[in-house]
Short mmCIF file of C-alpha atoms and ligand atoms in Angstrom, two decimals:
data_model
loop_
_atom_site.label_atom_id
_atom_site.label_comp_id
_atom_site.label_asym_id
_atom_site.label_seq_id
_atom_site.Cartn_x
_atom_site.Cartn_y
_atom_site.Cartn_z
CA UNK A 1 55.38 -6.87 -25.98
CA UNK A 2 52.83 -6.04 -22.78
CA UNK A 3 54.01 -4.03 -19.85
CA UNK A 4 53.41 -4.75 -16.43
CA UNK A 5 51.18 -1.69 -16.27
CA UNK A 6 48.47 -2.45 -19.72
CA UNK A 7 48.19 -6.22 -17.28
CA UNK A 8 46.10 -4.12 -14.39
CA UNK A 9 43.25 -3.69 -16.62
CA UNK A 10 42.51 -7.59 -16.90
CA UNK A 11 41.03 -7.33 -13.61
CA UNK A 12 37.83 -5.29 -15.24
CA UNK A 13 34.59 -7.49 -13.65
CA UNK A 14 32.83 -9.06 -16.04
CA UNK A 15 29.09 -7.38 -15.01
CA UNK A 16 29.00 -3.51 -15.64
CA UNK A 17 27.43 -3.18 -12.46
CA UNK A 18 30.26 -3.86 -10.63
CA UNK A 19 32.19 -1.22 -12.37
CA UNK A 20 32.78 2.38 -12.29
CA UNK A 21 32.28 3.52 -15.53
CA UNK A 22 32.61 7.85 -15.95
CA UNK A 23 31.61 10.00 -19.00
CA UNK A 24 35.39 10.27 -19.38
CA UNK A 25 35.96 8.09 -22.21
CA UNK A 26 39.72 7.06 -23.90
CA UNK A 27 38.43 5.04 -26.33
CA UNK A 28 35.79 6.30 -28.77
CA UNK A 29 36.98 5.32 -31.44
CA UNK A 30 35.98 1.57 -30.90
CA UNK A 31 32.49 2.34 -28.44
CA UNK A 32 31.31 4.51 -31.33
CA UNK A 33 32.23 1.45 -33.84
CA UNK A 34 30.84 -1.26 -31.22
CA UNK A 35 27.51 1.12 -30.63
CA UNK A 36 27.02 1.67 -33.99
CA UNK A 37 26.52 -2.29 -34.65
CA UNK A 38 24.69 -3.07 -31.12
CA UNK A 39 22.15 -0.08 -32.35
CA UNK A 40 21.92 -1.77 -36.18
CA UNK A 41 21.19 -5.33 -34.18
CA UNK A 42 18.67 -3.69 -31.84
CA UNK A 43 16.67 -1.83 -35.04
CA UNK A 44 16.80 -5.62 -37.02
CA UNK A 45 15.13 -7.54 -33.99
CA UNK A 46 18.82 -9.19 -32.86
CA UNK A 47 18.74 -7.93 -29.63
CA UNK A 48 21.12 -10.85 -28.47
CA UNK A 49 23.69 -9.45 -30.37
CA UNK A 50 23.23 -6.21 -29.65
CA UNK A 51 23.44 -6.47 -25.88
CA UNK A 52 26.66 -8.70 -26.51
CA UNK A 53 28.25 -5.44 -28.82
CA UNK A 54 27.02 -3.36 -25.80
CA UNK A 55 28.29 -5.28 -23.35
CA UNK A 56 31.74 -5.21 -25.42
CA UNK A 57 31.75 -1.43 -25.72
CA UNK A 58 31.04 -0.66 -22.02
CA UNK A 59 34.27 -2.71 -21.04
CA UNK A 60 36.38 -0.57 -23.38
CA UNK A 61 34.38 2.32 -21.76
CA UNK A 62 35.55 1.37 -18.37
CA UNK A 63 39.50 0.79 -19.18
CA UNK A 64 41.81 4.14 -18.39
CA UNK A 65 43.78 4.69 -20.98
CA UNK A 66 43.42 3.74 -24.79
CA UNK A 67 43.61 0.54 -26.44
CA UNK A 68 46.80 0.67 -28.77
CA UNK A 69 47.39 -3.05 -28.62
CA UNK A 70 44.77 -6.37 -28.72
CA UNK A 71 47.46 -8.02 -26.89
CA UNK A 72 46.14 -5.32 -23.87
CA UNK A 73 42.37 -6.72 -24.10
CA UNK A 74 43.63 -10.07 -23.33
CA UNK A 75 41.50 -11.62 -19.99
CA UNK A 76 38.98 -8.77 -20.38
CA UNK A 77 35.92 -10.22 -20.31
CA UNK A 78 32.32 -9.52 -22.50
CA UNK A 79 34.81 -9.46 -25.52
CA UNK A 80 33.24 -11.84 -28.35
CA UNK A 81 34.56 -13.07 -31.60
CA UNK A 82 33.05 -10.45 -33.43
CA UNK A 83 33.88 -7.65 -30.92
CA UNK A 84 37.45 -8.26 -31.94
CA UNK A 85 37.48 -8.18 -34.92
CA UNK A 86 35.86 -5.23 -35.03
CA UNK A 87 38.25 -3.57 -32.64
CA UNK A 88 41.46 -4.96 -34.84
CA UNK A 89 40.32 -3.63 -37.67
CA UNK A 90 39.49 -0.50 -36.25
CA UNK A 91 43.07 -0.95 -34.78
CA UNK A 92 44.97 -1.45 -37.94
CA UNK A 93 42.99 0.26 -40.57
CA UNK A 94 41.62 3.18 -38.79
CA UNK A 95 37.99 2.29 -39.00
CA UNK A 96 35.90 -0.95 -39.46
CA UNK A 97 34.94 -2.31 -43.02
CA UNK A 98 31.36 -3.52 -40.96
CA UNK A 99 30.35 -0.74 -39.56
CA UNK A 100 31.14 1.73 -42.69
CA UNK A 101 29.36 -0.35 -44.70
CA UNK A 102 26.87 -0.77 -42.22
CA UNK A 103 26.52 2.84 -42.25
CA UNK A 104 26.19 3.49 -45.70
CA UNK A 105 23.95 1.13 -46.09
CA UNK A 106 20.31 2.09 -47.19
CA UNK A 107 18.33 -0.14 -44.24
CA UNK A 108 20.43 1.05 -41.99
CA UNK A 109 20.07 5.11 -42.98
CA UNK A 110 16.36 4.28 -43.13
CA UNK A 111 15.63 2.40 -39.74
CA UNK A 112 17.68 5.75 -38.60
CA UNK A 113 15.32 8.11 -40.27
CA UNK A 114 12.31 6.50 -39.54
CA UNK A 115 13.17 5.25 -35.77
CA UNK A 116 13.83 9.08 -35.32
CA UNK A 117 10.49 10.02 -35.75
CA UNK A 118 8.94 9.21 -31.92
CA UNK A 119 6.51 7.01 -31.44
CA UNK A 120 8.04 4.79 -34.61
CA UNK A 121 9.90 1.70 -33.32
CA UNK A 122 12.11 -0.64 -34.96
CA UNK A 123 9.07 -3.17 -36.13
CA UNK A 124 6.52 -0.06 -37.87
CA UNK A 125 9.70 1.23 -39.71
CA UNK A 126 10.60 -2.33 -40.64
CA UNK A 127 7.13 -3.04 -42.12
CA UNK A 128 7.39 0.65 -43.70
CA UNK A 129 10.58 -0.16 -45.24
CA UNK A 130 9.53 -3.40 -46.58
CA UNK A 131 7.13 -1.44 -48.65
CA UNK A 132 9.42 0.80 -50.00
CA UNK A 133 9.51 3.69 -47.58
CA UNK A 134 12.89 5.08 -46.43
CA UNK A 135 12.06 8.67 -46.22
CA UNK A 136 10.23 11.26 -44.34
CA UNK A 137 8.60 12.68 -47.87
CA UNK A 138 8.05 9.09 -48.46
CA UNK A 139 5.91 8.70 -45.21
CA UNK A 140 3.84 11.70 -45.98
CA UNK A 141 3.52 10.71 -49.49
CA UNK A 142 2.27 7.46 -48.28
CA UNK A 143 -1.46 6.13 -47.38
CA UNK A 144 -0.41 5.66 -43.89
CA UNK A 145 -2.18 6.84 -41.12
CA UNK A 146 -0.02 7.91 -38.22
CA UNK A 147 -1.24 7.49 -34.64
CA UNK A 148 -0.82 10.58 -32.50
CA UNK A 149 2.55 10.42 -31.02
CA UNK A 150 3.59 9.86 -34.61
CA UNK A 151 1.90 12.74 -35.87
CA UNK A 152 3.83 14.57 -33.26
CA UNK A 153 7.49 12.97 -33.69
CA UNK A 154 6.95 14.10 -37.88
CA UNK A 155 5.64 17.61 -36.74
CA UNK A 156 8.42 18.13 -34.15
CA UNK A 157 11.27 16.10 -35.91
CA UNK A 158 13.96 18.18 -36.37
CA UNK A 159 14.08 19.56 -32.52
CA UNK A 160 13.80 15.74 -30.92
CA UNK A 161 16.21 15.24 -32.79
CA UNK A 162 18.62 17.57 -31.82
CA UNK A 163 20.53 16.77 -28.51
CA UNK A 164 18.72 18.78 -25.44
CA UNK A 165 21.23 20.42 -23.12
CA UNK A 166 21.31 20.64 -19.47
CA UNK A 167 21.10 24.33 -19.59
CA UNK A 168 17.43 23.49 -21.41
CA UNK A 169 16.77 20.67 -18.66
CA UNK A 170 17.71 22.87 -16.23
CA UNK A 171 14.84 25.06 -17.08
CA UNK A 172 12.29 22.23 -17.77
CA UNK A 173 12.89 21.46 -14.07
CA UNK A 174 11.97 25.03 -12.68
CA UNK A 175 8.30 24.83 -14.64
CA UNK A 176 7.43 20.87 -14.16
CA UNK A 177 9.07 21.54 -10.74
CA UNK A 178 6.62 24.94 -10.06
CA UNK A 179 3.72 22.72 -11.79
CA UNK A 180 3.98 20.17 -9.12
CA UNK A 181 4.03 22.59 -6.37
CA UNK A 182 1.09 24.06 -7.26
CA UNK A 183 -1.15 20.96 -7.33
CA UNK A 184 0.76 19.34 -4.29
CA UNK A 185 2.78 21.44 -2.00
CA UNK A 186 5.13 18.56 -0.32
CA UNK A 187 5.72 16.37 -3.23
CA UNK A 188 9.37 15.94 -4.34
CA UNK A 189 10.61 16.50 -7.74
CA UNK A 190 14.03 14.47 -8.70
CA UNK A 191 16.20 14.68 -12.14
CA UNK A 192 16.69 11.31 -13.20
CA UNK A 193 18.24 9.62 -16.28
CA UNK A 194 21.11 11.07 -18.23
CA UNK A 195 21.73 14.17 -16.53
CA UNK A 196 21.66 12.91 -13.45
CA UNK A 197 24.65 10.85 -14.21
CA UNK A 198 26.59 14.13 -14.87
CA UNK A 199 25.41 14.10 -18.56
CA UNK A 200 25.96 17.28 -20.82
CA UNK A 201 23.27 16.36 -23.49
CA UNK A 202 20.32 13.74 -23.59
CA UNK A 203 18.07 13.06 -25.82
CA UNK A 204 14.85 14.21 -23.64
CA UNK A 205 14.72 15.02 -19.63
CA UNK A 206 13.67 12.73 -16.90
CA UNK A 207 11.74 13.57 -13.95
CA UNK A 208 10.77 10.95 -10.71
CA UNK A 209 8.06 12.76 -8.89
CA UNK A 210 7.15 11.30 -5.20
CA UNK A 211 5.59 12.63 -1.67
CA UNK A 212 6.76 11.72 1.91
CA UNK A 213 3.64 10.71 3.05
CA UNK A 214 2.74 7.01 1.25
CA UNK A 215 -0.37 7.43 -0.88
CA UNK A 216 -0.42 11.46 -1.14
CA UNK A 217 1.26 11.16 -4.89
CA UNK A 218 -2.35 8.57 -5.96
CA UNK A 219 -3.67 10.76 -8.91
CA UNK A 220 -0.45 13.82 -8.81
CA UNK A 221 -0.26 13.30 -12.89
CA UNK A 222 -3.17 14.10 -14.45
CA UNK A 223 -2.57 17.30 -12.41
CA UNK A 224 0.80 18.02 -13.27
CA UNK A 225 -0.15 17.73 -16.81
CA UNK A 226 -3.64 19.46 -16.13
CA UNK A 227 -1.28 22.05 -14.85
CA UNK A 228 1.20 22.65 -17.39
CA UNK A 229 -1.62 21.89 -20.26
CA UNK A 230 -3.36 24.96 -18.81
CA UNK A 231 0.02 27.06 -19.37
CA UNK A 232 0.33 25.92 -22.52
CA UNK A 233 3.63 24.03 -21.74
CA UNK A 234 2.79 20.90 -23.93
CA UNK A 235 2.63 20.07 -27.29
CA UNK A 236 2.14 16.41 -27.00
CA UNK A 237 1.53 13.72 -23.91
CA UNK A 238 0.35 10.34 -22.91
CA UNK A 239 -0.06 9.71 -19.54
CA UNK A 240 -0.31 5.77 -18.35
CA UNK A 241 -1.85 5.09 -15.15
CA UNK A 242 -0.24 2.99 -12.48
CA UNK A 243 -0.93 -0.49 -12.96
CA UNK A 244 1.59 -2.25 -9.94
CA UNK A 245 -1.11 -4.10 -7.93
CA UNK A 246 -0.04 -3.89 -4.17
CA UNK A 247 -0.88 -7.36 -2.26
CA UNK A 248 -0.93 -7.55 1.59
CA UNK A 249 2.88 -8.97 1.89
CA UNK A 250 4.67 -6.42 -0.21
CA UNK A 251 4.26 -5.39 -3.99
CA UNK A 252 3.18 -7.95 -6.51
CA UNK A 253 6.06 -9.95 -7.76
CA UNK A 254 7.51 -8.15 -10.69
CA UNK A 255 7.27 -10.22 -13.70
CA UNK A 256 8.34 -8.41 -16.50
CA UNK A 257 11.61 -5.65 -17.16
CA UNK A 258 8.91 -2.77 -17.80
CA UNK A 259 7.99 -1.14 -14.72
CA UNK A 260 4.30 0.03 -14.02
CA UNK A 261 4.22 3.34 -12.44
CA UNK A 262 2.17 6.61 -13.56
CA UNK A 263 3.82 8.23 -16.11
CA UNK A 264 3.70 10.66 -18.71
CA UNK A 265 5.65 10.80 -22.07
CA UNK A 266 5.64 14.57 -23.47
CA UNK A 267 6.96 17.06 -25.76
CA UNK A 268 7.51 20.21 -24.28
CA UNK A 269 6.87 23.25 -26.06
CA UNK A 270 10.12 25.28 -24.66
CA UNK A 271 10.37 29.01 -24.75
CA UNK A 272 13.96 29.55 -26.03
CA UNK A 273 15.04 32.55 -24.23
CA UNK A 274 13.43 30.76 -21.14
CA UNK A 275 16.18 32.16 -18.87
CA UNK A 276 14.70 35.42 -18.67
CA UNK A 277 12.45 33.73 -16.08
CA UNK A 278 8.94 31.76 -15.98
CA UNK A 279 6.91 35.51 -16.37
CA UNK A 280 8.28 36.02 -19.65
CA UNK A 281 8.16 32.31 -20.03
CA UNK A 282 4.34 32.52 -20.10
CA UNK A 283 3.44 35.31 -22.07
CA UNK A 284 5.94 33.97 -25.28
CA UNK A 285 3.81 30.68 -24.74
CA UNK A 286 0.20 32.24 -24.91
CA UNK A 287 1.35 34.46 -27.66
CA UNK A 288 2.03 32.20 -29.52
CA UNK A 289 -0.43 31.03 -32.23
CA UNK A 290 -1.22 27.26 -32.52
CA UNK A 291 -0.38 27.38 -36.06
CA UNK A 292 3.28 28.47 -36.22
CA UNK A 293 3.98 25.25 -35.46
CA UNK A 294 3.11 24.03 -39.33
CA UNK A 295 2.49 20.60 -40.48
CA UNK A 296 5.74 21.05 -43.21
CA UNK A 297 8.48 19.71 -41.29
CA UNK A 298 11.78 21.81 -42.32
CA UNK A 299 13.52 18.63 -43.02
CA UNK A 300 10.97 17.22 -45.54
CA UNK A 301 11.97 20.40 -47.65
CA UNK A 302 15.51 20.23 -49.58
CA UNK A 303 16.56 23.58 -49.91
CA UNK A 304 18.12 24.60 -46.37
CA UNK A 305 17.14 28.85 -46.79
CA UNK A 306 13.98 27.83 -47.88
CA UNK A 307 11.00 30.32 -46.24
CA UNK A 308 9.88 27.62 -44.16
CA UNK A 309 13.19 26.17 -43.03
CA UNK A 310 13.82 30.44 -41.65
CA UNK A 311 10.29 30.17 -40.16
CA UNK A 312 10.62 27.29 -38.33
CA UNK A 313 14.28 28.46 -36.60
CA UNK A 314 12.47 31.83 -36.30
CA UNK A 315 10.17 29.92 -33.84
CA UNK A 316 10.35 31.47 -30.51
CA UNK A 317 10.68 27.61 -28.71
CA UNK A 318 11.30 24.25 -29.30
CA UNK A 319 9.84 20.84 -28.62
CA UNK A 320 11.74 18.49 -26.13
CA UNK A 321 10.64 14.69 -24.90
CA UNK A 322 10.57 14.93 -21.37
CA UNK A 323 9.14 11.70 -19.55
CA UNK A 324 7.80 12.14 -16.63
CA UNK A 325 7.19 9.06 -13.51
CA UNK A 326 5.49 8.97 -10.26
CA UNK A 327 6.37 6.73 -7.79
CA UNK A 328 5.25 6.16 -3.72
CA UNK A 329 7.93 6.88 -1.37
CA UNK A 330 7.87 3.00 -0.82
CA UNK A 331 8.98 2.34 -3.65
CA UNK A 332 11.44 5.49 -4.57
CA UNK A 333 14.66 3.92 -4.01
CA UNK A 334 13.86 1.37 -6.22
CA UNK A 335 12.73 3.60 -8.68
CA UNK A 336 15.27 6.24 -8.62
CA UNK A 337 17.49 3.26 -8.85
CA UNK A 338 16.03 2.00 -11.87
CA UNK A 339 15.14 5.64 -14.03
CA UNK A 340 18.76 6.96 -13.43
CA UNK A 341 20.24 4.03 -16.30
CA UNK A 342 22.22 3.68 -17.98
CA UNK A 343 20.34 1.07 -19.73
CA UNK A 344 22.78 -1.24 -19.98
CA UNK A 345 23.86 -0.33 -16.46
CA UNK A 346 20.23 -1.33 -15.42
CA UNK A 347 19.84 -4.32 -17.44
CA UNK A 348 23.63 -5.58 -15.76
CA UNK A 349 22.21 -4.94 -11.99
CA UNK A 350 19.01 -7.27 -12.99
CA UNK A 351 21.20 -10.07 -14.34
CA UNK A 352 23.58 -9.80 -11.49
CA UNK A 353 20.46 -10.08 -9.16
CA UNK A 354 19.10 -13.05 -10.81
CA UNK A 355 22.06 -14.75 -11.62
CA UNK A 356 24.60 -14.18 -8.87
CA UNK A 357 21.76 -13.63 -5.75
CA UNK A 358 19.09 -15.28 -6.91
CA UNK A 359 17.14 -12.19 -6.51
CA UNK A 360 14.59 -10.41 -8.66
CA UNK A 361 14.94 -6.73 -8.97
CA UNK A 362 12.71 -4.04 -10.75
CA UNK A 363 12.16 -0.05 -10.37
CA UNK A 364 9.44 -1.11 -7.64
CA UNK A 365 11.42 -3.98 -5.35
CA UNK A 366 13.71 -6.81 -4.76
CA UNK A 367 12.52 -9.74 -4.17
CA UNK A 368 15.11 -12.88 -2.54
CA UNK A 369 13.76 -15.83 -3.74
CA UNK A 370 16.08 -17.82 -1.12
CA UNK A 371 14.23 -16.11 1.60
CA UNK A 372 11.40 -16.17 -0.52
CA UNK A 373 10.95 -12.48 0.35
CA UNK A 374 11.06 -8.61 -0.19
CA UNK A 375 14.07 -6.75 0.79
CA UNK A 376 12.95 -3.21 1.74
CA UNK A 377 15.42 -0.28 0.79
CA UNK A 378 14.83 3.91 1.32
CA UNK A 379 17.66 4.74 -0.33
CA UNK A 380 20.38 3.33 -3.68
CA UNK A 381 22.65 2.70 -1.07
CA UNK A 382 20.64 0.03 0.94
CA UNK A 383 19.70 -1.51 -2.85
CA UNK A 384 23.43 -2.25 -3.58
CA UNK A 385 24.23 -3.47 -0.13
CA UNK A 386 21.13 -6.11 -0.52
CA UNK A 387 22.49 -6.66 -3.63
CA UNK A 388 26.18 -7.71 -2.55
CA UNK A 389 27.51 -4.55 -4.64
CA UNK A 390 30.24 -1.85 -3.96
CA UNK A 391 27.88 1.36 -4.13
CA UNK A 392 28.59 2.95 -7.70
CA UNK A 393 26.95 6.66 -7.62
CA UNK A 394 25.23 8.01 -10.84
CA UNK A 395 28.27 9.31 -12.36
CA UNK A 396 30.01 5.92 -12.37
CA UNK A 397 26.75 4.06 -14.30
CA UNK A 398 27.82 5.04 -17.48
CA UNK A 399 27.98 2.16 -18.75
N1 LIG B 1 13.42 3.51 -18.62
C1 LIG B 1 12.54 2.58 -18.15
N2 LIG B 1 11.37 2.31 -18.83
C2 LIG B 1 11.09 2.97 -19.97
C3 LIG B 1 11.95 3.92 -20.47
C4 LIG B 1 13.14 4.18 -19.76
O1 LIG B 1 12.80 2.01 -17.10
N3 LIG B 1 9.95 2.67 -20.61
C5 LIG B 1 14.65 3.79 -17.89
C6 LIG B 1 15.88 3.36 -18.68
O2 LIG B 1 16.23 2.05 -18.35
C7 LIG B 1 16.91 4.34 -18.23
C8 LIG B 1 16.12 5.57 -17.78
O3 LIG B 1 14.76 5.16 -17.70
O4 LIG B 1 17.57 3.82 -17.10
C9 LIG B 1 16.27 6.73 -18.70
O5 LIG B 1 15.92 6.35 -20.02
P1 LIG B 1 16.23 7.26 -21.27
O6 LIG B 1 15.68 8.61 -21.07
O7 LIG B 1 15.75 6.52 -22.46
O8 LIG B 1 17.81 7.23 -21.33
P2 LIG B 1 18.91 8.22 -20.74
O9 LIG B 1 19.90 7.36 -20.06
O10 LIG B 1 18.29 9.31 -19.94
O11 LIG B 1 19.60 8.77 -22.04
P3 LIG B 1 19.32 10.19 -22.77
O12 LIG B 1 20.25 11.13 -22.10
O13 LIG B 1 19.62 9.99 -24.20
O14 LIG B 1 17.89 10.52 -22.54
MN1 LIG B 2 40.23 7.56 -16.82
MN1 LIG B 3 16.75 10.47 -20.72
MN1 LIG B 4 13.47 9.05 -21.01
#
């Protein structure tokens, strides 16, 4: 039997976009069994089926109260054949025979292992694993050479992989914040991603840097990581150059999901008692010698009190990913719009442009291709508006 009040929920829109979707979430239990498969899809190439398991999970995100009954998900939408099955077994045995066997299984635990080393995607640790590695000792055992970000993910692996707090972003801010100060007094540091949807953890910290005046940020990252290189701030980075090619009527027509701005992907090296201020800060940072930061990483070693598992928590910092992105004040809105996620949040706005308003939208514009033209914004509000969309503020995207 349904009551009157489980029927309000069947009027959840069917794109996330048009939802508001908090971190306060009453039904775990079937997200974390719906996430669990959309990530296994996403690490075996199936990303079809993991944006449909996604899509599932953020509509369960988005109801108030917690599913007791599959009679209560009837005229949801974004719920699949296999979504419900999953969520009935989860209902009636507690847990899901898929995704417990998914997670015990040894692909799966290896894709997880080796897709948690950065720089190592779903396709290098499927290749690895097809050769019979599904372990970090197996890696280093191996013939492989790793590129550079690789080397850095192994050597760092146990801190990216441990959730980064706000508390810690909080502190990132004040240096990359003081960093781009220094090189250009005017320019405007933003907190973007996670956090800025009211996260508590992420798994790195995202910063959109800009200037008022159009053209003053050309060239601001090499010296922001000049800046915080010099201070001894990084232990790893790869800056990308801006490659969005402005023509005289407006941007270049976006014709691909990935956006082009300057950016920077880092590790931080982070002082741990940072909150004693930047001062102290420094001195921890040139005191400490290059080689503390050993080649053995504590994981790769079995026994947990071993002398280099108590060195390497003895470390006076840790490394955190922290991607930085440039944009022109032109194109901020768009950009703010686009870095603040979540992902599936992002990815529902574009297919609601295209497919409801015939519009093309990226982190640099929106382009009507009715009026076969850009639609300027300045701020997330004007983007929605454009867009034919309630506004939803950051921390209603959590989609
Ligand atoms: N993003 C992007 N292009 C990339 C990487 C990320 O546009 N090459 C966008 C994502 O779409 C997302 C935002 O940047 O909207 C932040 O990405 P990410 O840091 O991966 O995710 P978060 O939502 O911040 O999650 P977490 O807290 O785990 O970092
Ligand atoms: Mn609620
Ligand atoms: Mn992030
Ligand atoms: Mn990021």
């Amino acid at each position: 039997q349904v009551d009157e009040s489980k029927e309000v929920e069947s009027i959840v829109p069917s794109y996330a976009c048009q939802r508001r979707t908090t971190l306060e979430n009453h039904n775990t239990v079937f997200t974390d069994a719906l996430s669990l498969l959309a990530e296994n899809a996403e690490l075996s190439d199936e990303d079809g089926r993991g944006v449909a398991f996604r899509r599932a999970a953020a509509v369960l995100k988005a109801l108030h109260s917690p599913v007791t009954d599959l009679l209560q998900l009837r005229g949801l939408p974004c719920l699949g054949g296999h979504s419900l099955r999953v969520i009935k077994d989860v209902l009636e045995n507690g847990a899901s025979s898929e995704v417990e066997f998914t997670k015990q299984s040894e692909r799966f635990k290896a894709l997880k292992v080796l897709t948690g080393i950065f720089g190592v995607g779903a396709k290098t640790a499927e290749r690895w694993i097809r050769e019979g590695i599904h372990s970090l000792p197996q890696l280093q055992d191996s013939a492989h050479t790793l590129n550079r970000a690789q080397q850095a993910g192994l050597e760092h692996y146990d801190d990216l992989n441990q959730p980064v707090t706000k508390a810690e972003g909080d502190t990132i801010g004040e240096i990359v914040a003081k960093a781009v100060m220094s090189v250009l007094p005017g320019a405007q540091m933003t907190l973007i991603g996670g956090f800025r949807r009211g996260k508590l953890t992420g798994h790195d910290v995202d910063f959109l840097i800009t200037h008022p005046e159009e053209g003053r940020e050309v060239g601001l990252m090499p010296k922001v990581v000049s800046w915080l290189e010099s201070k001894g701030f990084l232990l790893y980075q790869k800056t990308t150059r801006n490659s969005y090619l402005e023509s005289k009527d407006g941007p270049a027509r976006p014709s691909s999901n990935m956006d082009r701005f300057e950016r920077c992907f880092s590790i931080f090296k982070l002082p741990e008692d940072a909150k004693q201020g930047t001062k102290q800060t420094e001195t921890l940072t040139e005191d400490t010698p290059e080689d503390t930061c050993s080649l053995t990483t504590p994981s790769l070693v079995k026994d947990e009190g071993s002398e280099s598992t108590k060195r390497a928590n003895l470390k006076p910092w840790r490394a955190v990913r922290v991607d930085l992105v440039v944009s022109p004040i032109s194109q901020f809105a768009f950009a703010l719009l686009g870095w603040t996620g979540s992902k599936l949040f992002e990815r529902e706005l574009r297919r609601w442009a295209g497919h409801e308003k015939a519009m093309s939208l990226s982190s640099h514009a929106l382009y009507d291709n009715t009026q076969s033209k850009y639609l300027r914004a300045s701020s997330e509000e004007e983007i929605f508006a454009h867009l034919g969309l309630e506004y939803i503020p950051p921390s209603e995207r959590n989609a």
